Coordinates of C-alpha atoms in Angstrom, one line a residue:
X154 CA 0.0 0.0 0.0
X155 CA 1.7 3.1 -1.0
X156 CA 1.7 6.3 1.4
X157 CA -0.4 8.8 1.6
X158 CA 0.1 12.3 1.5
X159 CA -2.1 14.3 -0.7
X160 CA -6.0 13.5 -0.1
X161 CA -9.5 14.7 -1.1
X162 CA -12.3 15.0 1.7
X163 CA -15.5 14.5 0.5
X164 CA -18.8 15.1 2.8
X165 CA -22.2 14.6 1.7
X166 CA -25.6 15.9 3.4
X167 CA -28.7 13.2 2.2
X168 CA -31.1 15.9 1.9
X169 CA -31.8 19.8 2.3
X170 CA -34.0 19.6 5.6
X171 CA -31.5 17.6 7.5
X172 CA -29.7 20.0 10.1
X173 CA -25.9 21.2 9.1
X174 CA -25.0 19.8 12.6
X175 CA -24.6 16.5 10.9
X176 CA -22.3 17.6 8.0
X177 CA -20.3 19.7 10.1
X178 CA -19.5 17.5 12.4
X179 CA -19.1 14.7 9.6
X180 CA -16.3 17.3 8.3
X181 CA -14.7 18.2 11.3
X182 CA -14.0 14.6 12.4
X183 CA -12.3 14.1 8.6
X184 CA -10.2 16.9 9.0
X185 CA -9.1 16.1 12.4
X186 CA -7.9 12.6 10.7
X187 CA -6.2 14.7 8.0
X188 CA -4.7 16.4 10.2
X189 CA -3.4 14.1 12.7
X190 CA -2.1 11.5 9.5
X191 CA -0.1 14.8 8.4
X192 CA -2.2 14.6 5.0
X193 CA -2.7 17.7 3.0
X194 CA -6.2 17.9 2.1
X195 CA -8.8 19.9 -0.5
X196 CA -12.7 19.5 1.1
X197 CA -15.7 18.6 -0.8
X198 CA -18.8 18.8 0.2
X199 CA -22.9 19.5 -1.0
X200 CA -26.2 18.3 -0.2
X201 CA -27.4 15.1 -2.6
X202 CA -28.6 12.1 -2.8
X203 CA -27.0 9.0 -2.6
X204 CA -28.8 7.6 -5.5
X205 CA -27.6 10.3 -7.6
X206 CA -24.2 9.6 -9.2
X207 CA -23.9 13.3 -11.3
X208 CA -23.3 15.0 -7.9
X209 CA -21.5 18.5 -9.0
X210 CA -18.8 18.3 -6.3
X211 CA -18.3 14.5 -6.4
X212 CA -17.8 14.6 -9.8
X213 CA -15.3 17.9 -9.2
X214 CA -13.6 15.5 -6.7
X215 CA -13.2 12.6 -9.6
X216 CA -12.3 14.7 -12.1
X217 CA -9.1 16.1 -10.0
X218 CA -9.3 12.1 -8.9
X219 CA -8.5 11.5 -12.7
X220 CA -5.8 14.7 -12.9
X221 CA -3.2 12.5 -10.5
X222 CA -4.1 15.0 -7.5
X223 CA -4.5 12.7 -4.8
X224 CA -3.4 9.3 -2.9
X225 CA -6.3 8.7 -1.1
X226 CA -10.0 9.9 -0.8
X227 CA -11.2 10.9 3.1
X228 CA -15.0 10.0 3.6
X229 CA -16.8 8.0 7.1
X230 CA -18.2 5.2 5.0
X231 CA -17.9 3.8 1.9
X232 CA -21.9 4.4 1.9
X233 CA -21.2 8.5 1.3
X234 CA -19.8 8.0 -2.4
X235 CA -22.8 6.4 -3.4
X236 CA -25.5 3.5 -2.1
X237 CA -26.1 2.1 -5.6
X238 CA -24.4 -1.0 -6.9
X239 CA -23.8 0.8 -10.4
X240 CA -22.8 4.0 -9.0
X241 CA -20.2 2.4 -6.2
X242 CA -18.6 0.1 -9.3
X243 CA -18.5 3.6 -11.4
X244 CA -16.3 5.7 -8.8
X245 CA -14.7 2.5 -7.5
X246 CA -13.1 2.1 -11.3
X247 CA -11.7 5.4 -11.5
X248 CA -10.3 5.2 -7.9
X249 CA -8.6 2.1 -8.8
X250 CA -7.4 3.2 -12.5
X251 CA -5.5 6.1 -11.0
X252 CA -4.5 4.1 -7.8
X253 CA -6.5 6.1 -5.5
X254 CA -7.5 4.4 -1.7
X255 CA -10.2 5.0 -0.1
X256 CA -9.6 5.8 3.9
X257 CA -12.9 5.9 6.5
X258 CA -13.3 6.0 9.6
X259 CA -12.3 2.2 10.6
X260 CA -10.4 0.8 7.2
X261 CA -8.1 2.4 4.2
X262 CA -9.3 0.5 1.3
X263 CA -6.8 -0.3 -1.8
X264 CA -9.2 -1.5 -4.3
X265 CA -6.8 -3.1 -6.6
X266 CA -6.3 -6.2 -3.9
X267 CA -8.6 -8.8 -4.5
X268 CA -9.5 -8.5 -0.6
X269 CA -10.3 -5.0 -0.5
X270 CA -12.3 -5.4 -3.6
X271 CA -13.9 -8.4 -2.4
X272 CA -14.7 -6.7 0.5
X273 CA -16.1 -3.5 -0.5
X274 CA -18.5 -4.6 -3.0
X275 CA -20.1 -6.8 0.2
X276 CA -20.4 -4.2 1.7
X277 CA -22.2 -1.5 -0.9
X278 CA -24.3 -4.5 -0.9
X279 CA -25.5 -4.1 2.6
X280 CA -25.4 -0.1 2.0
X281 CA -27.8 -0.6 -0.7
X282 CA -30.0 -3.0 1.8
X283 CA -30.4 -0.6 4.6
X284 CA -30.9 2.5 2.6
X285 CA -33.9 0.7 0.7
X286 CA -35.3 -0.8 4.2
X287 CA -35.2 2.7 5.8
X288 CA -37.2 4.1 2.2
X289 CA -39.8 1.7 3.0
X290 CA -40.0 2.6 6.7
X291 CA -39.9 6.4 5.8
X292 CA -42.8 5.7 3.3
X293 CA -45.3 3.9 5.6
X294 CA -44.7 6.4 8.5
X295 CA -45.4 9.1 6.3
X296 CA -48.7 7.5 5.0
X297 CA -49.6 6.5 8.3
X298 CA -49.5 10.6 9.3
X299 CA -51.2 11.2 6.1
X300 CA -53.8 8.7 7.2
X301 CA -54.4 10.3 10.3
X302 CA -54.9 14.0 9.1
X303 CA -51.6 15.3 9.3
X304 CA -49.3 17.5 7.2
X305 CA -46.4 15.5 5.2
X306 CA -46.8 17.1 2.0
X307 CA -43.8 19.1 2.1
X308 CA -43.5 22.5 1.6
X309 CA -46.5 24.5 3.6
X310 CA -49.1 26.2 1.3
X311 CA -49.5 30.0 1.2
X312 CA -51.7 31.1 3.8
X313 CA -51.3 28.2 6.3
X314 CA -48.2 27.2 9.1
X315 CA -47.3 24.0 10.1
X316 CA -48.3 23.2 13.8
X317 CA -45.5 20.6 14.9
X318 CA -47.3 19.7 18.3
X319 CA -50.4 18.7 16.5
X320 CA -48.8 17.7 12.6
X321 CA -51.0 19.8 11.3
X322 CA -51.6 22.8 9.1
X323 CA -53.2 25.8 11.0
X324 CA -54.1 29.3 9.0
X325 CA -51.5 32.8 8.7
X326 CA -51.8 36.0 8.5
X327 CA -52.1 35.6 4.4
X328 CA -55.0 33.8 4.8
X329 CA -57.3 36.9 3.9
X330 CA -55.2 36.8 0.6
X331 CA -55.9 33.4 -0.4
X332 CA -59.6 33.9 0.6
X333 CA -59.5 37.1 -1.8
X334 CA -58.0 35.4 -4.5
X335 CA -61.2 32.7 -4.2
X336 CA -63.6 35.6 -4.1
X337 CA -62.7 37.5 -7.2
X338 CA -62.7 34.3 -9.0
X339 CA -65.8 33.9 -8.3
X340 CA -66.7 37.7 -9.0
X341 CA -66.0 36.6 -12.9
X342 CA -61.9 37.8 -12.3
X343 CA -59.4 35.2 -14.3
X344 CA -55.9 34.4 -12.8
X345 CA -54.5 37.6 -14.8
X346 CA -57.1 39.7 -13.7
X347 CA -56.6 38.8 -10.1
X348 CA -52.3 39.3 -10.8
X349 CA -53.0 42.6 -12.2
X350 CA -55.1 43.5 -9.5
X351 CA -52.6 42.5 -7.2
X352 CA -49.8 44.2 -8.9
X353 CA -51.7 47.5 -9.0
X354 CA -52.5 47.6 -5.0
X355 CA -49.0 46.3 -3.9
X356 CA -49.9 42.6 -2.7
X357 CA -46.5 40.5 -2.6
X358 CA -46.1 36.8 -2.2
X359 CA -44.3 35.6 1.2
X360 CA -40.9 35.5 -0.8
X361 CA -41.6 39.1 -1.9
X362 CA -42.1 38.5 -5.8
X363 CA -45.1 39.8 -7.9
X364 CA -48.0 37.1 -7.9
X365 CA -48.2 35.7 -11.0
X366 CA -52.0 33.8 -13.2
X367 CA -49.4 30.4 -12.6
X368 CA -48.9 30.6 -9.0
X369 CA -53.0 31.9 -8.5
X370 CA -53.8 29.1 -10.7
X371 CA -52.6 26.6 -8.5
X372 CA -53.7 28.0 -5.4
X373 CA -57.5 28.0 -7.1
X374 CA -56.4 24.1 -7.8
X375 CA -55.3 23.0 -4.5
X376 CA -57.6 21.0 -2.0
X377 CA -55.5 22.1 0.9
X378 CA -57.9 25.5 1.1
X379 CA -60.5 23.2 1.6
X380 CA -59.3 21.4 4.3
X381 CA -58.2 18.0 2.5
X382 CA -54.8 16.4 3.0
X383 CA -53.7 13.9 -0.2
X384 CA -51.1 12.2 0.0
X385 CA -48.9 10.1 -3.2
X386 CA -51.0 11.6 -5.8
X387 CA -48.0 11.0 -8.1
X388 CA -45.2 8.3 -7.9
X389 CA -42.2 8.0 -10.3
X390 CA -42.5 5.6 -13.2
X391 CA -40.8 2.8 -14.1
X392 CA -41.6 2.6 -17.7
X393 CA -42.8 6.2 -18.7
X394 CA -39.5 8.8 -19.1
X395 CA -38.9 12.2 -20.1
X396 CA -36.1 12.4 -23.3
X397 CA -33.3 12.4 -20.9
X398 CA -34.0 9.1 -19.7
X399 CA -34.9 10.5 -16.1
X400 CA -38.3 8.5 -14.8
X401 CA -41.4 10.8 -15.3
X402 CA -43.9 11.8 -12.4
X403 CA -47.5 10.1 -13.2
X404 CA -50.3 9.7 -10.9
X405 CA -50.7 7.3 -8.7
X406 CA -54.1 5.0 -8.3
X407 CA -53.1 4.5 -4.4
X408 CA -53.1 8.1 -2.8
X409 CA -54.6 9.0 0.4
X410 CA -57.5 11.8 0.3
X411 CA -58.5 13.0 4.2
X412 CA -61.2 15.9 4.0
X413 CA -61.3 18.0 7.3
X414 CA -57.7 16.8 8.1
X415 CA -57.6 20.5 8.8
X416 CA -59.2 24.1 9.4
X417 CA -60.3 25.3 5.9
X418 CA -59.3 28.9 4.4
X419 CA -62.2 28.3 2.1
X420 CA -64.9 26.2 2.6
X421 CA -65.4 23.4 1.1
X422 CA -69.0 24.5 -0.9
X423 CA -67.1 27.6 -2.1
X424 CA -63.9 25.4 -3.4
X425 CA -66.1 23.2 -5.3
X426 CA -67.9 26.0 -6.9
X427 CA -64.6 27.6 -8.3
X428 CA -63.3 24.2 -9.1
X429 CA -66.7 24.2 -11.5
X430 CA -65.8 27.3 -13.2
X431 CA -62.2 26.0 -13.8
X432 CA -62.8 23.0 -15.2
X433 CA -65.7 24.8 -17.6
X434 CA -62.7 27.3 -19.0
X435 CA -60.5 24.4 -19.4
X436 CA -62.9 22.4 -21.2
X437 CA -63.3 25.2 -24.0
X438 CA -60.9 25.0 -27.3
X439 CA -58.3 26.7 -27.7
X440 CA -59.3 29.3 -30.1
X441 CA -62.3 29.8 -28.8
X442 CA -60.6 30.2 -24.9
X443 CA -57.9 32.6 -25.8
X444 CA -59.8 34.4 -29.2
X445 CA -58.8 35.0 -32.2
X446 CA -55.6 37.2 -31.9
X447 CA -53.7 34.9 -30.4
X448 CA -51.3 34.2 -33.8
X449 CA -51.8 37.9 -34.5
X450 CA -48.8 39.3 -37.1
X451 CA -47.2 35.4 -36.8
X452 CA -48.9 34.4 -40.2
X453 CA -46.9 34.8 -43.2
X454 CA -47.6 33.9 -46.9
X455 CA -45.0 31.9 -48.0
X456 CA -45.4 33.4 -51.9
X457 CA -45.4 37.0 -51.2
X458 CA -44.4 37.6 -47.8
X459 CA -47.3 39.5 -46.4
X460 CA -49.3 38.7 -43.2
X461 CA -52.0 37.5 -43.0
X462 CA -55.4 38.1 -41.0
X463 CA -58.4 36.6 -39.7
X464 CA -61.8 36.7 -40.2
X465 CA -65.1 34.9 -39.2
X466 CA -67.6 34.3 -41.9
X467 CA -71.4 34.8 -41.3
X468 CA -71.0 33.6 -37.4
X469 CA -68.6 30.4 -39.0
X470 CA -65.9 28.8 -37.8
X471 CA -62.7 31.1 -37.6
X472 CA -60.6 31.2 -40.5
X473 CA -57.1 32.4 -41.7
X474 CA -57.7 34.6 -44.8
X475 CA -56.5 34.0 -48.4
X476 CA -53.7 36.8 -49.7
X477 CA -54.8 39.6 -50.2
X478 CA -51.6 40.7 -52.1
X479 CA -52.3 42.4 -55.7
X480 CA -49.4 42.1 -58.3
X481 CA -49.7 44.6 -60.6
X482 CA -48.8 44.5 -64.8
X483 CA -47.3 47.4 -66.5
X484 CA -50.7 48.4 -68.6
X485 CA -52.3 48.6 -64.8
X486 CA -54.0 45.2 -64.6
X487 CA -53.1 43.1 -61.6
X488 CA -53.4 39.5 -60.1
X489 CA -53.8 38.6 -57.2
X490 CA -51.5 35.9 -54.6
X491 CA -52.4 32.8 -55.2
X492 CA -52.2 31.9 -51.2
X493 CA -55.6 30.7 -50.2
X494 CA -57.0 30.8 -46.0
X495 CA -57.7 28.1 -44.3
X496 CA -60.2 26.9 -40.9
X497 CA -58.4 27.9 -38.2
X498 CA -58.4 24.7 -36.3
X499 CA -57.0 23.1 -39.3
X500 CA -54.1 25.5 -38.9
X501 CA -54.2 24.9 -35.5
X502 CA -53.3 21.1 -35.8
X503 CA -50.5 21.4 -37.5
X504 CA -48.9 24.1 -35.7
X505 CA -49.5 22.8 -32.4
X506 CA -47.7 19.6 -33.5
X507 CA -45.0 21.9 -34.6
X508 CA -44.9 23.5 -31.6
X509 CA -44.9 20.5 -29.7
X510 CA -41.6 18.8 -30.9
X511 CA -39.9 22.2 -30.2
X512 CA -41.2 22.1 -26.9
X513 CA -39.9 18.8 -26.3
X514 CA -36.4 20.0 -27.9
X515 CA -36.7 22.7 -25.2
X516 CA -36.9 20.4 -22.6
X517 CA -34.1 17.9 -23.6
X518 CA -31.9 21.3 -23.5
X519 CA -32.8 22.5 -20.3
X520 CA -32.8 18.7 -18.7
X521 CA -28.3 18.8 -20.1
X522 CA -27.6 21.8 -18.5
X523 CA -29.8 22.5 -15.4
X524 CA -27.1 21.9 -12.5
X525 CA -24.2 22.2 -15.4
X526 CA -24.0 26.0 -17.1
X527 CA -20.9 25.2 -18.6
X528 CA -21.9 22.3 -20.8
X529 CA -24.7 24.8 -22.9
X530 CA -23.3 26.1 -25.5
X531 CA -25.9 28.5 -26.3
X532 CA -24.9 31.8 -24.3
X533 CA -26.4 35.2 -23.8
X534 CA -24.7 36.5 -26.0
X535 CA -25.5 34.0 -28.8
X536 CA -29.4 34.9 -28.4
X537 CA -28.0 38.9 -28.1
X538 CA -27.0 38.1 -31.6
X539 CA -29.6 36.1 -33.2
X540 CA -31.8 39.4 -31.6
X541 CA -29.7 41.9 -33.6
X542 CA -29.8 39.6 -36.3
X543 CA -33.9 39.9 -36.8
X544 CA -33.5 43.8 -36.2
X545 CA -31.6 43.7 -39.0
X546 CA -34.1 41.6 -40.8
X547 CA -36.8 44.0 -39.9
X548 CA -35.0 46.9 -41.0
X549 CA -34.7 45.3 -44.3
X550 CA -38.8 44.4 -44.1
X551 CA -39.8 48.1 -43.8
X552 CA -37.5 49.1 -46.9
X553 CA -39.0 46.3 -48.9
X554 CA -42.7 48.1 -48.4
X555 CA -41.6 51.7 -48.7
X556 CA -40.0 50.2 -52.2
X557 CA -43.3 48.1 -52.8
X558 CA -45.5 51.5 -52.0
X559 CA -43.4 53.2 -54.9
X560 CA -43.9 50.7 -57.1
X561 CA -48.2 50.9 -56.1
X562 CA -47.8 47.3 -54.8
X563 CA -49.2 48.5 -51.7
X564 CA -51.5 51.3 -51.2
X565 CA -50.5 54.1 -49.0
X566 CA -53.0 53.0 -46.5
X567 CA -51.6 49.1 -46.3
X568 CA -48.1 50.6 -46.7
X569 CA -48.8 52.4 -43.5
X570 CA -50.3 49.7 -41.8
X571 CA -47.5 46.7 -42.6
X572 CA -44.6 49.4 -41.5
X573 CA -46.6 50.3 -38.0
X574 CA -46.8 46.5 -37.5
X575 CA -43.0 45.7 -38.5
X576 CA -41.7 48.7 -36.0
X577 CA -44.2 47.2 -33.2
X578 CA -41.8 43.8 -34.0
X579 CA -38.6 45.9 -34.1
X580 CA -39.1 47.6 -30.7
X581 CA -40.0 44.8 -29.0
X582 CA -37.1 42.9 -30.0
X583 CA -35.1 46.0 -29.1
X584 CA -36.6 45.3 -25.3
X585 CA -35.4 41.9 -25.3
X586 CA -31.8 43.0 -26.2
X587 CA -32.2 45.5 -23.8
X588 CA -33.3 42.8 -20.7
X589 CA -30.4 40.6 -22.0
X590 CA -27.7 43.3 -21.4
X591 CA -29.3 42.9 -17.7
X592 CA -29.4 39.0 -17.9
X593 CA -26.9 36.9 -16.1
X594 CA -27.1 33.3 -17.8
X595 CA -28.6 31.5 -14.6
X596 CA -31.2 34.1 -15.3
X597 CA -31.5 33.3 -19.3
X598 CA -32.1 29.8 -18.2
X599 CA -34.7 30.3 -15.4
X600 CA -37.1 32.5 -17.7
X601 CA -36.4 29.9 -20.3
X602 CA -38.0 27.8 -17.9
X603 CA -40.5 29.6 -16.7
X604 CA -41.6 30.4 -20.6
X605 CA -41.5 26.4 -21.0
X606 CA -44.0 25.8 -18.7
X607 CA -46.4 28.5 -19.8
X608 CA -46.1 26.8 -23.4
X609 CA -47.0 23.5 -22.0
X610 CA -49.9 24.9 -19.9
X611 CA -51.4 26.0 -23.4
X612 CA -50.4 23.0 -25.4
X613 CA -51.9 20.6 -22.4
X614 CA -55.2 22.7 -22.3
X615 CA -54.6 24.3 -18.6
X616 CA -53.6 27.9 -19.4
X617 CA -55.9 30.8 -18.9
X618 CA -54.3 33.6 -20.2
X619 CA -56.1 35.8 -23.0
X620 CA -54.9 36.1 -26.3
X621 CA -52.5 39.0 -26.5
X622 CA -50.5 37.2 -23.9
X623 CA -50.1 34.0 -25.6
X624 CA -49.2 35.9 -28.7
X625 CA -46.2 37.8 -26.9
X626 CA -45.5 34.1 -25.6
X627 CA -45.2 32.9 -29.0
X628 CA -43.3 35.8 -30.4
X629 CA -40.9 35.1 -28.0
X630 CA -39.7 31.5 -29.3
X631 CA -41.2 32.6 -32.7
X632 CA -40.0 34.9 -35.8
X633 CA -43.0 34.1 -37.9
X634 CA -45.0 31.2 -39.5
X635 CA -44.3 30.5 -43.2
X636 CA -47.8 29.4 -44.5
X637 CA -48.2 28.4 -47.9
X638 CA -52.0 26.4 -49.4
X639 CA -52.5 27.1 -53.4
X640 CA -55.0 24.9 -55.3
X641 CA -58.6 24.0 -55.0
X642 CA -60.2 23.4 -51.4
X643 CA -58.7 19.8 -51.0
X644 CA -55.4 21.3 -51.1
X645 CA -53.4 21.0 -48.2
X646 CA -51.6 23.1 -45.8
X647 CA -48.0 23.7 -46.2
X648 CA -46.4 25.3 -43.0
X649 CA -42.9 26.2 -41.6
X650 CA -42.5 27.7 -38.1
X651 CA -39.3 29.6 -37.9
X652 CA -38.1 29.6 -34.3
X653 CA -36.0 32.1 -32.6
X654 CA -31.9 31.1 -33.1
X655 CA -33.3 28.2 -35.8
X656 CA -33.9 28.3 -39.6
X657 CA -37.1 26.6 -39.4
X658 CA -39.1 24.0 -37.4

């Protein structure tokens, strides 16, 4: 066994509501061995699971492991690397590859003697044993409380404490705010209503941020205000996963529902009646929830270039309208763009589709970096340039109409009109380059996050907002939507969506 001198400490908290008493005392007993063996030492240390093998400072620690910085790495058990067979064999073979031991508190292990080897697979074994026997026990305990009324759902709902003498929920002081939000519901108000409302007289959540539709839409969702506890209404799958191979949340056919586990905010006759009203929005299409403007100035005829409108035919379905663009000869006769409209929930089909695989693109980019910055390659000052990039585009819009007015292809009045609309696009994409200047890239990646959600709240059906802020939604992932249909009423729709920072869908 060769000597030590140089070591790495590594410390590891299971999760984020155990006390720092335990890691710091964990650490301090390391370093005291350190110290006392005459080692020099580097400390690493964070808060994770030990199912999870991509640990940021463990695998910190194993890439300086795999640099030739140290003899030996410092931990109390074996069990603090990692509890999982796979994982343990993972760090065990690049500890051994770069002749790295492994010291605890009762045995320095050298992994490349059969013994030692032997001897430590046993026992992640065992590791693996007890941490799945003390999951189960953790699991029936807690839907044992559940059973019995009490609060183990985690983080305590806005407008309600947790009592810990009676393990139960008990309402705050912002209980008049959730019994508001409730009452202007049912006054006719929708989630936005209720934020702008809230914005304008000063009304904060507890962490100080504006209230948001999202956040009032899932207070108007949750039971809790009734008085019902539920617990395990969604369990990890083992079959279903999301494109980074992580296991999905579904719902789970064995949760625990106890009504009057608690003192209501709202009673229950008044919950179910806004509950009523929720599910009658949500049941409502699309287009006919969130109008008609909601692709507003997105629509763009693939033959000409113009954009198009909308319009409703004698109280008909909502459609998008044919070209309107005239092309005029020299003797002063014109035709007119062959681009034909369409039903709107035609359109609708195969852009939400479209919208839908770059949504899941969206995802699969935010699940390879979240926890990892450095990995994206896509910067702020990428999307600063793609921004400056469709200024530039715009710019060169607004010429092509003042060139088209001269030569009558446009009449003063559409002229006027087009250019208003292309300088709306322009100074709003001026804003954005403005907030990015601002933007650190953590902050890029939370509000790309945030906008995420709010696309999948539309997509799935859920979202309540009104048209004009869906459209700035869109605008914000979308340049515009390349629609081409010529041909007789069986022709079909031809459509390309060009996303921000992409050529096309």
């Amino acid at each position: 066994m060769k000597q030590i001198e140089r070591v790495a400490i590594y410390s590891r908290k299971s999760r984020p509501d155990e006390t720092d008493e335990g890691i710091k005392r964990q650490l301090q007993f390391l370093i005291e061995k350190c110290d006392e063996s005459g080692w020099e030492y580097e400390v690493f240390q964070e808060v994770g699971s030990s199912q999870d093998i991509n640990r940021p400072e463990l695998n910190k620690m194993l890439d300086r492991v795999q640099g030739f910085h140290y003899d030996a790495v410092v931990v109390t058990d074996q069990d603090r690397l990692s509890r999982t067979t796979s994982g343990f064999s993972h760090i065990k073979d690049i500890l051994t590859n770069y002749g790295v031991q492994v010291v605890t508190s009762s045995k320095i292990y050298d992994y490349a003697t059969q013994e030692d080897d032997l001897m430590s697979d046993m026992q992640s074994i065992v590791a693996k044993q007890e941490y799945l026997n003390i999951k189960k026990r953790l699991v029936r305990g807690k839907r044992q409380s559940a059973k019995e009324g009490n609060w183990v759902g985690g983080q305590t709902p806005v407008g309600y404490q947790y009592d810990p003498t009676t393990k139960k929920l008990k309402p705050d002081d912002r209980a008049p705010v959730i019994q508001k939000i409730y009452s202007l519901y049912l006054a006719g108000k929708s989630s936005t209503d209720i934020a702008r409302q809230f914005e304008i007289e000063g009304l904060v959540t507890p962490s100080g941020s504006k209230w948001d539709k999202a956040r009032i839409s899932v207070i108007l969702a949750n039971p809790v205000y009734k008085g019902t506890v539920i617990y395990g209404k969604t369990k990890i799958s083992k079959t279903s996963k999301k494109p980074s191979g992580a296991p999905r949340q579904v719902k789970s056919a064995d949760s625990i529902v106890i009504d009057e586990a608690h003192e209501p905010i709202i009673d229950p006759e008044t919950w179910e009646r806004v509950e009523d009203i929720r599910k009658s929005r949500l049941q409502r299409a699309p287009s006919a929830r969130i109008g008609k403007q909601v692709f507003t100035g997105l629509i763009r005829c693939g033959l000409c270039g113009r954009t198009h409108s909308f319009q409703r035919r004698k109280g008909k379905e909502l459609r998008v309208t044919s070209c309107q663009t005239r092309h005029y000869q020299e003797d002063g006769s014109y035709t007119t763009c062959e681009n034909k409209g369409c039903r709107l929930d035609n359109f609708e089909k195969i852009f939400y589709s479209m919208l839908e695989d770059y949504v899941n693109q969206l995802e699969l980019y935010l699940e390879q970096i979240k926890g990892n910055l450095k990995e994206s390659k896509d910067t702020p000052l990428d999307e600063k340039m793609q921004l400056e990039g469709q200024v530039k585009k715009i710019d060169a819009q607004i010429k092509k109409v003042q060139k088209g007015f001269i030569a009558e292809i446009y009449t003063e009045e559409e002229a006027q009109k087009e250019i208003k609309q292309l300088k709306s696009y322009k100074e709003d994409t001026e804003k954005q380059i403005e907030k990015l200047n601002k933007k650190s890239k953590g902050e890029a990646l939370d509000e790309l996050e945030e906008s995420l959600e709010k696309i999948r709240s539309f997509l799935d059906g859920t979202s309540d907002s009104e048209a004009k802020e869906i459209n700035e939604l869109l605008r914000k992932h979308i340049d515009y939507i390349e629609y081409v249909r010529v041909g007789n009423h069986k022709a079909k729709i031809e459509m390309d969506v060009h996303f921000k920072g992409n050529s096309s869908a």
